[in-house]
Coordinates of C-alpha atoms in Angstrom, one line a residue:
M1 CA 21.4 28.9 44.1
V2 CA 22.2 31.1 41.3
S3 CA 19.2 33.2 40.2
L4 CA 20.8 36.6 41.3
L5 CA 23.8 35.8 39.2
V6 CA 21.9 34.7 35.9
K7 CA 19.0 37.0 36.3
E8 CA 20.5 40.2 37.3
R9 CA 23.9 40.0 36.0
M10 CA 23.7 37.7 32.9
Y11 CA 19.9 38.5 32.1
I12 CA 19.0 35.0 31.4
N13 CA 15.6 34.2 32.7
E14 CA 13.9 31.1 34.2
V15 CA 12.6 30.3 30.5
V16 CA 16.0 29.4 29.0
L17 CA 17.2 27.9 32.0
G18 CA 14.1 25.8 32.8
T19 CA 13.8 24.6 29.5
A20 CA 17.6 23.7 29.4
F21 CA 17.2 21.5 32.5
G22 CA 14.3 19.9 31.0
V23 CA 16.3 18.9 28.2
L24 CA 19.1 17.6 30.4
M25 CA 16.4 15.5 32.7
G26 CA 14.5 14.4 29.6
P27 CA 14.6 11.0 27.7
H28 CA 17.6 12.4 25.4
C29 CA 20.1 13.0 28.2
A30 CA 19.5 11.5 31.8
N31 CA 16.2 10.2 31.1
A32 CA 14.9 10.8 34.7
F33 CA 11.5 12.3 33.3
D34 CA 9.7 11.5 30.1
P35 CA 6.2 12.8 29.6
R36 CA 5.8 11.2 26.1
S37 CA 6.1 7.6 28.1
W38 CA 2.5 8.1 29.6
G39 CA 0.8 6.7 26.6
S40 CA -2.7 8.0 25.6
I41 CA -3.0 10.4 28.8
Q42 CA 0.0 12.2 27.8
N43 CA -1.9 14.8 25.8
D44 CA -4.5 15.3 28.3
I45 CA -1.8 16.2 31.0
T46 CA 0.2 18.4 28.5
L47 CA -3.1 20.2 28.0
E48 CA -3.8 20.7 31.5
V49 CA -0.4 21.7 32.5
M50 CA -0.1 24.4 30.1
R51 CA -3.7 25.8 30.7
I52 CA -3.1 26.1 34.2
V53 CA 0.2 28.1 33.4
L54 CA -1.4 30.2 30.8
A55 CA -4.5 31.0 32.7
T56 CA -2.5 32.0 36.2
G57 CA -0.1 34.2 33.8
L58 CA -2.9 35.9 32.1
F59 CA -4.7 36.6 35.3
A60 CA -1.6 37.9 36.7
I61 CA -1.2 40.4 33.7
G62 CA -4.7 41.5 33.9
V63 CA -4.1 42.4 38.0
E64 CA -0.8 44.1 37.1
L65 CA -2.0 46.4 34.3
P66 CA -2.8 50.0 35.7
Q67 CA -6.5 50.3 36.5
S68 CA -8.8 50.9 33.4
Y69 CA -5.8 50.2 31.4
M70 CA -7.9 48.0 28.8
Y71 CA -10.5 50.5 28.1
K72 CA -7.9 53.5 27.9
H73 CA -5.8 51.9 25.3
A74 CA -8.5 49.8 23.6
K75 CA -7.7 51.5 20.1
G76 CA -3.6 50.5 20.4
L77 CA -4.6 47.2 21.2
M78 CA -7.2 46.5 18.5
I79 CA -4.9 47.5 15.9
M80 CA -2.0 45.9 17.3
V81 CA -3.7 42.2 18.1
I82 CA -6.1 41.6 15.7
P83 CA -4.4 42.9 11.9
T84 CA -1.1 41.6 13.2
M85 CA -2.3 38.2 14.1
A86 CA -4.1 37.6 10.7
F87 CA -1.3 39.1 8.7
G88 CA 1.2 36.4 10.5
W89 CA -1.4 33.7 10.4
L90 CA -1.7 34.0 6.5
V91 CA 2.2 34.7 6.0
V92 CA 3.2 31.7 8.3
A93 CA 0.6 29.4 6.5
A94 CA 1.7 30.2 2.8
V95 CA 5.6 29.4 4.3
I96 CA 4.6 25.9 5.9
H97 CA 3.0 25.2 2.6
G98 CA 5.7 26.2 0.6
L99 CA 8.0 24.2 2.6
F100 CA 6.1 21.1 3.4
P101 CA 4.0 20.5 -0.1
A102 CA 2.6 17.2 1.3
L103 CA 0.3 19.6 3.7
D104 CA -2.4 21.3 1.8
F105 CA -2.9 25.1 2.6
I106 CA -5.8 24.4 5.0
S107 CA -3.5 22.2 7.0
S108 CA -0.9 24.8 7.1
L109 CA -3.2 27.1 8.3
A110 CA -4.2 25.0 11.2
I111 CA -0.3 24.8 12.0
A112 CA 0.1 28.7 11.5
A113 CA -2.7 29.2 13.9
C114 CA -0.7 27.4 16.8
L115 CA 1.9 30.0 16.2
T116 CA -0.1 32.9 15.7
P117 CA -0.4 34.0 19.8
T118 CA 2.4 35.6 21.6
D119 CA 3.3 33.7 24.5
P120 CA 2.6 35.7 27.7
I121 CA 4.8 33.7 30.1
I122 CA 8.2 34.5 28.1
S123 CA 7.0 38.0 27.2
A124 CA 6.4 38.7 30.9
A125 CA 9.9 37.2 31.8
I126 CA 11.5 39.5 28.8
V127 CA 10.0 42.8 29.4
G128 CA 9.5 42.3 33.2
G129 CA 13.5 42.1 33.7
K130 CA 16.0 44.4 35.1
F131 CA 17.2 45.2 31.9
A132 CA 13.7 46.0 30.4
I133 CA 12.6 48.0 33.1
K134 CA 15.7 50.1 32.9
H135 CA 16.0 50.3 29.0
V136 CA 12.4 50.0 27.5
P137 CA 9.5 52.7 28.2
A138 CA 6.7 51.8 30.5
N139 CA 3.9 52.5 27.9
L140 CA 5.9 49.8 25.6
R141 CA 6.3 47.2 28.3
R142 CA 2.5 47.7 28.9
I143 CA 1.2 47.5 25.7
L144 CA 3.6 44.0 24.7
A145 CA 1.9 42.6 28.2
A146 CA -1.5 43.4 27.5
E147 CA -1.0 42.3 23.6
S148 CA 0.5 39.0 24.3
A149 CA -2.4 38.3 27.0
A150 CA -5.2 39.4 24.5
N151 CA -3.9 37.4 21.4
D152 CA -3.4 34.4 23.2
G153 CA -7.1 33.7 23.7
L154 CA -7.7 35.0 20.3
A155 CA -6.0 32.1 18.8
Y156 CA -9.1 29.9 19.4
P157 CA -10.9 31.2 16.3
F158 CA -7.9 31.0 14.0
L159 CA -7.6 27.4 15.0
S160 CA -11.2 26.8 14.8
I161 CA -11.8 27.6 11.5
S162 CA -8.8 25.4 10.3
I163 CA -9.8 22.7 12.1
Y164 CA -13.5 23.0 10.8
L165 CA -12.5 23.3 7.3
T166 CA -10.3 20.0 7.7
V167 CA -12.9 17.8 9.2
E168 CA -16.0 19.3 7.8
R169 CA -17.3 18.2 4.6
S170 CA -19.2 21.4 3.9
R171 CA -17.5 24.9 3.9
G172 CA -20.6 26.3 4.5
K173 CA -21.2 24.2 7.5
A174 CA -17.6 25.2 8.7
F175 CA -18.1 28.8 8.6
E176 CA -21.4 28.5 10.4
L177 CA -19.7 26.6 13.2
W178 CA -16.6 29.1 13.2
F179 CA -18.9 32.0 13.5
L180 CA -21.4 30.5 16.3
V181 CA -19.1 28.3 18.4
G182 CA -15.7 29.8 17.6
W183 CA -16.6 33.7 17.9
L184 CA -19.8 33.7 20.0
Y185 CA -19.8 30.9 22.2
Q186 CA -15.9 30.7 22.7
V187 CA -14.4 34.4 22.2
V188 CA -17.5 36.6 23.0
L189 CA -19.0 34.3 25.9
G190 CA -15.4 33.9 27.2
V191 CA -14.8 37.6 27.6
V192 CA -18.1 38.5 29.3
L193 CA -17.9 35.5 31.5
G194 CA -14.7 36.6 33.0
A195 CA -15.6 40.2 33.2
V196 CA -18.8 39.5 35.3
M197 CA -16.6 37.0 37.7
G198 CA -14.1 39.7 38.1
I199 CA -16.4 42.4 38.7
L200 CA -18.6 40.2 40.9
F201 CA -15.8 39.2 43.2
C202 CA -14.3 42.8 43.3
H203 CA -17.4 44.1 44.7
L204 CA -17.8 41.0 47.0
M205 CA -14.1 41.2 48.5
K206 CA -14.5 45.2 49.0
Y207 CA -17.7 44.6 51.0
T208 CA -16.0 41.8 53.1
H209 CA -13.1 44.4 53.6
R210 CA -15.0 46.9 54.7
K211 CA -16.9 44.7 57.2
G212 CA -13.5 43.4 58.4
F213 CA -14.4 39.9 57.3
I214 CA -11.3 38.7 55.3
D215 CA -7.6 39.3 56.3
R216 CA -4.7 40.5 54.2
E217 CA -3.2 36.5 53.5
S218 CA -6.7 35.6 52.4
Y219 CA -6.6 38.5 50.1
V220 CA -3.7 37.6 48.4
A221 CA -4.9 33.7 48.2
Q222 CA -7.7 34.8 46.1
Y223 CA -5.0 35.7 43.2
L224 CA -4.5 32.2 42.6
A225 CA -8.0 30.7 43.4
L226 CA -9.8 33.2 41.5
A227 CA -7.6 32.3 38.4
F228 CA -8.3 28.7 38.9
L229 CA -11.9 29.2 39.7
T230 CA -12.3 31.6 36.2
I231 CA -10.7 28.6 33.9
G232 CA -12.6 25.9 35.6
V233 CA -15.9 27.5 35.2
A234 CA -15.1 28.7 31.4
S235 CA -13.6 25.3 30.4
T236 CA -16.5 23.5 31.7
L237 CA -19.0 25.4 29.6
G238 CA -16.5 24.7 26.5
S239 CA -16.0 28.8 26.4
D240 CA -12.5 30.5 26.1
D241 CA -10.9 30.0 29.5
L242 CA -7.7 31.8 28.5
L243 CA -9.5 35.1 27.6
A244 CA -11.8 34.6 30.6
A245 CA -9.0 34.5 32.9
F246 CA -7.5 37.6 31.3
A247 CA -10.6 39.6 31.3
A248 CA -11.1 38.4 35.1
G249 CA -7.9 39.9 36.0
S250 CA -8.4 43.2 34.3
A251 CA -12.0 43.4 35.7
I252 CA -11.2 42.5 39.5
S253 CA -8.4 45.1 39.4
W254 CA -10.6 47.7 37.4
D255 CA -10.7 50.4 40.3
G256 CA -7.4 49.2 41.8
H257 CA -8.6 48.3 45.0
F258 CA -7.6 44.7 44.8
N259 CA -3.9 46.0 43.6
V260 CA -3.7 47.9 46.7
Q261 CA -4.8 44.8 48.9
I262 CA -2.0 42.9 47.4
E263 CA 0.6 45.4 47.3
N264 CA 4.0 44.5 48.5
E265 CA 3.1 41.0 48.7
V266 CA 5.5 38.6 46.8
F267 CA 3.1 35.7 47.0
S268 CA 1.9 36.0 43.4
S269 CA 5.4 36.4 42.1
V270 CA 6.5 33.3 43.7
I271 CA 3.7 31.2 42.7
D272 CA 4.4 32.5 38.7
L273 CA 8.1 31.8 39.1
V274 CA 7.6 28.2 40.5
L275 CA 4.6 27.3 37.8
N276 CA 6.9 29.1 35.0
C277 CA 9.9 27.1 35.8
A278 CA 8.0 23.9 36.1
C279 CA 6.4 24.3 33.0
F280 CA 9.5 25.1 31.0
V281 CA 11.3 22.1 32.6
Y282 CA 8.1 19.9 31.3
I283 CA 8.4 21.6 27.7
G284 CA 12.4 20.8 27.6
A285 CA 11.7 17.2 28.6
W286 CA 8.4 17.0 26.1
L287 CA 10.3 18.0 23.0
P288 CA 10.3 15.4 20.5
F289 CA 13.8 15.7 19.2
T290 CA 13.9 12.5 17.3
A291 CA 10.9 13.8 15.2
F292 CA 12.9 16.5 13.9
N293 CA 14.4 14.4 11.2
S294 CA 11.3 12.4 9.7
P295 CA 11.7 12.3 5.8
E296 CA 8.8 9.9 5.6
L297 CA 6.5 13.0 6.5
G298 CA 8.6 15.3 4.7
I299 CA 10.2 16.9 7.7
T300 CA 14.0 17.5 7.4
P301 CA 16.0 19.8 9.7
W302 CA 16.9 22.3 7.2
R303 CA 13.0 22.9 6.3
L304 CA 12.3 23.5 9.9
I305 CA 15.5 26.0 10.4
V306 CA 14.2 27.7 7.3
L307 CA 10.6 28.0 8.6
F308 CA 11.8 29.3 11.7
L309 CA 13.9 32.0 10.4
A310 CA 11.2 33.2 7.9
I311 CA 8.8 33.3 10.9
L312 CA 11.2 35.5 12.9
A313 CA 11.2 37.9 9.7
L314 CA 7.9 38.0 8.5
R315 CA 5.3 36.9 11.3
R316 CA 5.0 40.4 13.1
I317 CA 7.8 42.7 12.2
P318 CA 6.4 44.2 8.7
C319 CA 2.7 44.5 9.8
L320 CA 3.8 46.5 12.8
L321 CA 6.3 48.7 11.1
L322 CA 3.2 49.5 8.8
L323 CA 0.7 50.2 11.4
Y324 CA 2.8 51.7 14.3
K325 CA 1.6 55.1 13.3
W326 CA -1.9 54.2 14.5
I327 CA -0.9 52.7 17.8
P328 CA -0.3 55.6 20.2
E329 CA 1.8 53.6 22.5
I330 CA 4.5 53.0 19.9
T331 CA 6.1 56.4 19.0
S332 CA 8.9 55.4 16.5
W333 CA 10.0 52.5 13.9
K334 CA 12.6 51.6 16.4
E335 CA 10.0 50.8 18.9
A336 CA 7.8 49.0 16.2
L337 CA 10.7 46.9 15.1
F338 CA 11.5 46.2 18.9
S339 CA 7.7 45.1 19.3
G340 CA 7.9 43.1 16.1
H341 CA 10.8 41.1 17.4
F342 CA 9.5 40.4 20.7
G343 CA 6.6 38.1 20.0
P344 CA 7.9 34.9 21.4
M345 CA 6.1 31.4 20.8
G346 CA 6.2 29.2 23.7
V347 CA 3.7 27.7 26.3
G348 CA 0.5 29.2 24.2
A349 CA 1.9 27.3 21.2
V350 CA 2.1 24.1 23.0
F351 CA -1.3 24.6 24.5
V352 CA -3.0 25.3 21.1
S353 CA -1.3 22.5 19.4
T354 CA -2.3 19.9 21.7
L355 CA -5.9 21.3 21.8
A356 CA -6.1 20.8 18.1
L357 CA -4.8 17.2 18.4
T358 CA -8.0 16.4 20.8
R359 CA -10.2 17.5 17.4
L360 CA -8.1 15.6 15.0
P361 CA -8.2 11.9 14.1
E362 CA -5.3 9.6 15.7
P363 CA -2.8 9.2 13.2
G364 CA -1.5 5.8 12.0
E365 CA 2.2 4.8 11.2
T366 CA 1.6 6.0 7.7
P367 CA -0.8 8.9 7.3
E368 CA -3.6 8.2 4.5
T369 CA -5.7 11.3 4.8
Q370 CA -5.0 15.1 5.0
P371 CA -6.2 15.1 8.9
E372 CA -4.1 12.4 9.6
L373 CA -1.0 13.8 8.0
L374 CA -1.9 17.1 10.0
A375 CA -2.3 15.0 13.4
A376 CA 1.2 13.5 12.6
T377 CA 3.1 16.6 11.8
L378 CA 1.5 19.4 13.7
Q379 CA 3.5 19.0 17.2
T380 CA 6.8 18.4 15.6
I381 CA 6.8 21.5 13.7
V382 CA 5.4 23.7 16.3
S383 CA 7.8 22.0 19.1
F384 CA 10.8 23.1 17.0
V385 CA 9.4 26.5 16.4
V386 CA 8.9 26.8 20.2
L387 CA 12.4 25.6 20.9
G388 CA 13.9 28.1 18.6
S389 CA 11.7 31.1 20.0
I390 CA 13.1 30.1 23.5
L391 CA 16.4 30.2 22.8
I392 CA 16.4 33.4 20.3
H393 CA 13.9 35.4 22.4
G394 CA 15.3 34.4 25.7
L395 CA 18.8 35.2 24.9
S396 CA 17.9 38.6 23.1
I397 CA 18.2 40.5 26.3
P398 CA 21.7 39.2 27.0
F399 CA 22.9 39.7 23.6
F400 CA 21.7 43.5 23.8
S401 CA 23.3 43.8 27.0
F402 CA 26.7 42.5 25.9
G403 CA 26.4 44.6 22.8
K404 CA 25.9 47.7 24.6
K405 CA 29.2 46.8 26.6
V406 CA 31.1 46.1 23.7
H407 CA 30.5 49.5 22.2
S408 CA 31.2 51.4 25.4
R409 CA 34.2 52.8 26.8
T410 CA 35.2 54.1 30.4
I411 CA 37.8 56.8 31.2
S412 CA 39.7 57.9 33.8
L413 CA 40.7 61.6 34.1
S414 CA 42.3 64.1 36.0
Q415 CA 41.6 67.7 34.7
T416 CA 42.5 71.1 35.5
W417 CA 41.0 74.2 34.2
T418 CA 42.7 77.5 35.5
S419 CA 40.9 80.7 34.9
R420 CA 42.3 84.3 35.8
H421 CA 40.3 87.4 35.7
P422 CA 39.9 88.7 32.1
E423 CA 41.2 92.4 33.3
S424 CA 44.2 91.3 35.0
A425 CA 45.6 88.3 33.1
P426 CA 45.9 86.9 29.7
D427 CA 42.8 84.9 28.0
W428 CA 44.2 81.6 28.4
V429 CA 43.5 78.1 29.8
L430 CA 45.5 75.4 31.3
W431 CA 44.4 71.9 30.6
T432 CA 46.1 69.1 32.4
R433 CA 45.3 65.5 31.3
R434 CA 46.4 62.4 33.4
V435 CA 46.9 59.4 31.3
P436 CA 45.4 56.2 32.9
G437 CA 47.9 54.2 34.7
T438 CA 50.3 57.0 35.4
P439 CA 51.2 58.3 38.4
R440 CA 49.7 61.9 39.4
S441 CA 53.1 63.5 39.5
E442 CA 53.7 62.9 35.6
L443 CA 50.7 64.9 34.1
H444 CA 50.7 66.0 30.7
S445 CA 49.8 69.3 30.3
H446 CA 49.6 71.9 27.5
S447 CA 48.5 75.4 27.2
V448 CA 45.8 76.2 24.7
T449 CA 43.9 79.3 23.6
Q450 CA 40.4 80.1 25.2
S451 CA 38.8 79.2 21.7
Q452 CA 40.7 76.1 21.4
A453 CA 39.6 75.0 25.1
D454 CA 36.3 75.9 24.3
L455 CA 36.3 73.8 21.1
E456 CA 37.6 70.8 22.8
M457 CA 34.8 71.0 25.5
G458 CA 32.1 71.5 22.9
K459 CA 33.3 68.4 20.9
A460 CA 33.2 66.2 24.1
A461 CA 29.7 67.5 25.3
G462 CA 28.4 66.7 21.7
K463 CA 29.1 63.0 22.0
G464 CA 25.7 62.2 23.6
R465 CA 23.8 59.2 23.3
D466 CA 21.5 58.8 20.4
E467 CA 18.1 60.1 21.7
N468 CA 16.2 57.3 19.8
D469 CA 18.4 54.0 20.4
T470 CA 16.6 50.8 19.7
L471 CA 15.2 49.9 23.1
G472 CA 13.8 54.0 23.2
T473 CA 16.0 54.9 26.2
N474 CA 17.6 58.3 27.1
D475 CA 18.6 57.8 30.5
T476 CA 21.8 58.5 32.0
K477 CA 23.7 55.9 33.9
K478 CA 25.1 56.7 37.1
G479 CA 28.7 56.2 38.2
E480 CA 27.9 53.4 40.6
D481 CA 26.2 51.3 37.7
S482 CA 29.2 51.7 35.5
G483 CA 32.2 50.7 37.8
L484 CA 33.5 54.0 38.6
G485 CA 33.6 55.3 42.0
A486 CA 32.4 58.9 42.9
P487 CA 34.3 61.7 41.8
V488 CA 36.9 63.4 43.9
V489 CA 37.2 67.1 44.1
S490 CA 40.3 68.8 45.7
Q491 CA 41.6 72.1 46.2
D492 CA 45.3 72.7 45.2
D493 CA 45.2 75.7 47.8
A494 CA 45.3 74.1 51.1
G495 CA 44.9 77.1 52.8
T496 CA 41.5 78.2 51.6
S497 CA 38.1 77.4 53.0
T498 CA 35.9 74.7 51.8
H499 CA 35.3 74.9 48.0
E500 CA 31.9 75.0 46.1
P501 CA 31.1 71.8 44.1
L502 CA 31.9 72.1 40.3
G503 CA 29.0 70.5 39.4
E504 CA 27.7 67.0 38.5
A505 CA 30.5 64.8 36.9
S506 CA 28.9 61.5 36.5
M507 CA 30.7 58.8 34.2
G508 CA 28.6 56.2 32.3
L509 CA 29.0 53.6 29.6
G510 CA 28.9 55.7 26.7
E511 CA 31.4 57.8 24.8
P512 CA 34.2 59.3 26.8
G513 CA 33.2 62.6 28.3
Q514 CA 29.7 62.4 27.5
Y515 CA 28.3 62.7 31.0
L516 CA 30.9 65.1 32.2
S517 CA 29.2 68.3 33.1
R518 CA 31.7 71.2 33.5
R519 CA 30.4 74.2 36.1
L520 CA 33.4 76.5 37.0
S521 CA 33.3 79.3 39.1
E522 CA 35.5 82.1 38.3
T523 CA 37.6 83.7 40.9
A524 CA 38.6 87.3 41.1
S525 CA 42.3 87.7 41.4
G526 CA 43.6 89.7 44.5
S527 CA 47.1 89.9 46.6
G528 CA 48.4 87.7 49.0
S529 CA 46.2 84.3 48.9
G530 CA 45.0 84.9 45.6
L531 CA 41.3 85.4 46.7
A532 CA 38.6 87.7 46.1
S533 CA 36.6 88.8 48.7
G534 CA 33.0 90.0 47.1
H535 CA 32.8 89.1 43.1
A536 CA 33.0 86.7 40.6
S537 CA 31.8 86.2 37.2
A538 CA 30.9 83.0 35.1
I539 CA 34.0 81.5 33.1
A540 CA 33.4 81.9 29.4
S541 CA 34.5 78.2 28.3
A542 CA 31.9 76.7 30.4
A543 CA 29.0 78.9 28.9
H544 CA 28.9 76.5 26.0
S545 CA 27.3 73.6 28.0
G546 CA 25.0 75.8 29.5
T547 CA 25.6 75.0 33.0
A548 CA 27.9 77.7 34.4
T549 CA 26.7 79.5 37.1
P550 CA 28.1 82.6 38.5
S551 CA 29.3 82.3 42.2
T552 CA 30.1 85.1 45.0
A553 CA 31.8 82.7 47.6
P554 CA 35.4 82.8 47.7
T555 CA 37.0 79.9 46.2
S556 CA 40.5 78.6 45.1
P557 CA 42.0 80.1 41.8
I558 CA 42.9 76.3 40.8
K559 CA 40.7 73.1 41.3
T560 CA 41.2 69.9 40.0
V561 CA 38.4 67.0 39.6
H562 CA 40.1 63.6 39.8
F563 CA 38.1 60.7 38.5
P564 CA 39.1 57.2 39.7
E565 CA 40.4 54.9 37.2
A566 CA 38.0 52.4 35.5
Q567 CA 37.3 49.3 37.5

């Protein structure tokens, strides 16, 4: 009912709203929906809900990336994914071990592995919104989407080595299982399986399309059916189903044929929206608020808050600031800082933490061993970080939007520049400014010399937007976006013919005058009406902006550009 208001005006996405609604409907408010009351099957249901939502989102990212994107940008992705994940994994584990001394470093590595992947659902909601599309370069949005999809599946090896070191007696056996199962069977087999299924169905659907066996509706339905089929086959074999779903989505759209067939169809967007909303409502009701203060387990609110702040500052930002020069898609340190900040934790973290619980022993009321303590504290720590990430990352875009509005100003001007032929009149310019809110009859005028007028125009033209702002934008907002109406160009001499445009005059949300383009036509003085019939020259003061062009058409000696008052 209010989706356009909150998403297009307030820039708040379904991630924040769904979580908030889940908290309201959950056991701590309305008590209408409580996943934790389902007993022993609660973890199984949570795992499969997260699996379906993640796989559908990863398949969608793979399909929507440009054709052959993974091949063309493999270098940037490899540098952005593997070193960043490894760095964040070790740093977060060290912070957890320092804040929660009851957990040894291996257990801290297991918890850090759940917080290592970037959540593709929250990332897609953030970098795919209206604000990001307008202000974030396309290459940066695509690399962030691809990175969030790739590193979600790569969380398996980080988790598996931590679990094997926790439950296996021999470290040699743990590393052997990690290499054979964690890497070869899960990661490599998952990627190959997903790619083969994607390529197979790509050729199969192209064949049926050429033969006229498949209609457009069924083509679109394959979007969801293939995602479910891929994760079904991969999870049945015990392989990495998340990487398989992403690989299948990338392979099925490798040549762009599948994208053409589902172009302009909203079915996939509707499915994603419904699944995402339902998933975050589930997470909001699932959050264990009462467990955030468990002194018997060494968990207190201040420790959780310090942990979350350390994760925000250290998990991704330092590594990307050091490596961005080797990532072609990131062109400046500001884009690296932006990419480091937008590494949200959400559905992926909940999925990996729930998956870890299936491999750990059931904890008792007072955990006696390190595996039991890990099982008792894992989801509490992860869920608090997920809640903080949803709030901070989900509200970052509204914060940036509000900041841009606070630091911007709009103006209302009515200016007149009068120029006379240099051979027949003194070299002066009449500059008239109307103060906003005053009648047009009460104009505040003053005469200045030509050099003074040029200096004023140069100062106004120099107040441009920073070419390397935080979001990497360099675009100019149009007048209709800023709340200003179209400029009205009038002729003071009513007896003349239709005037020529004085040039573009668009006012945006930046500094006053930075988008005011000055193109003036000089008139030749004559007798009677003051018009010349055959010649004109460019006004000297407009030449400083580089936009002045000479005109040969008869024009009025005085022309006024009226800008409507700020809305």
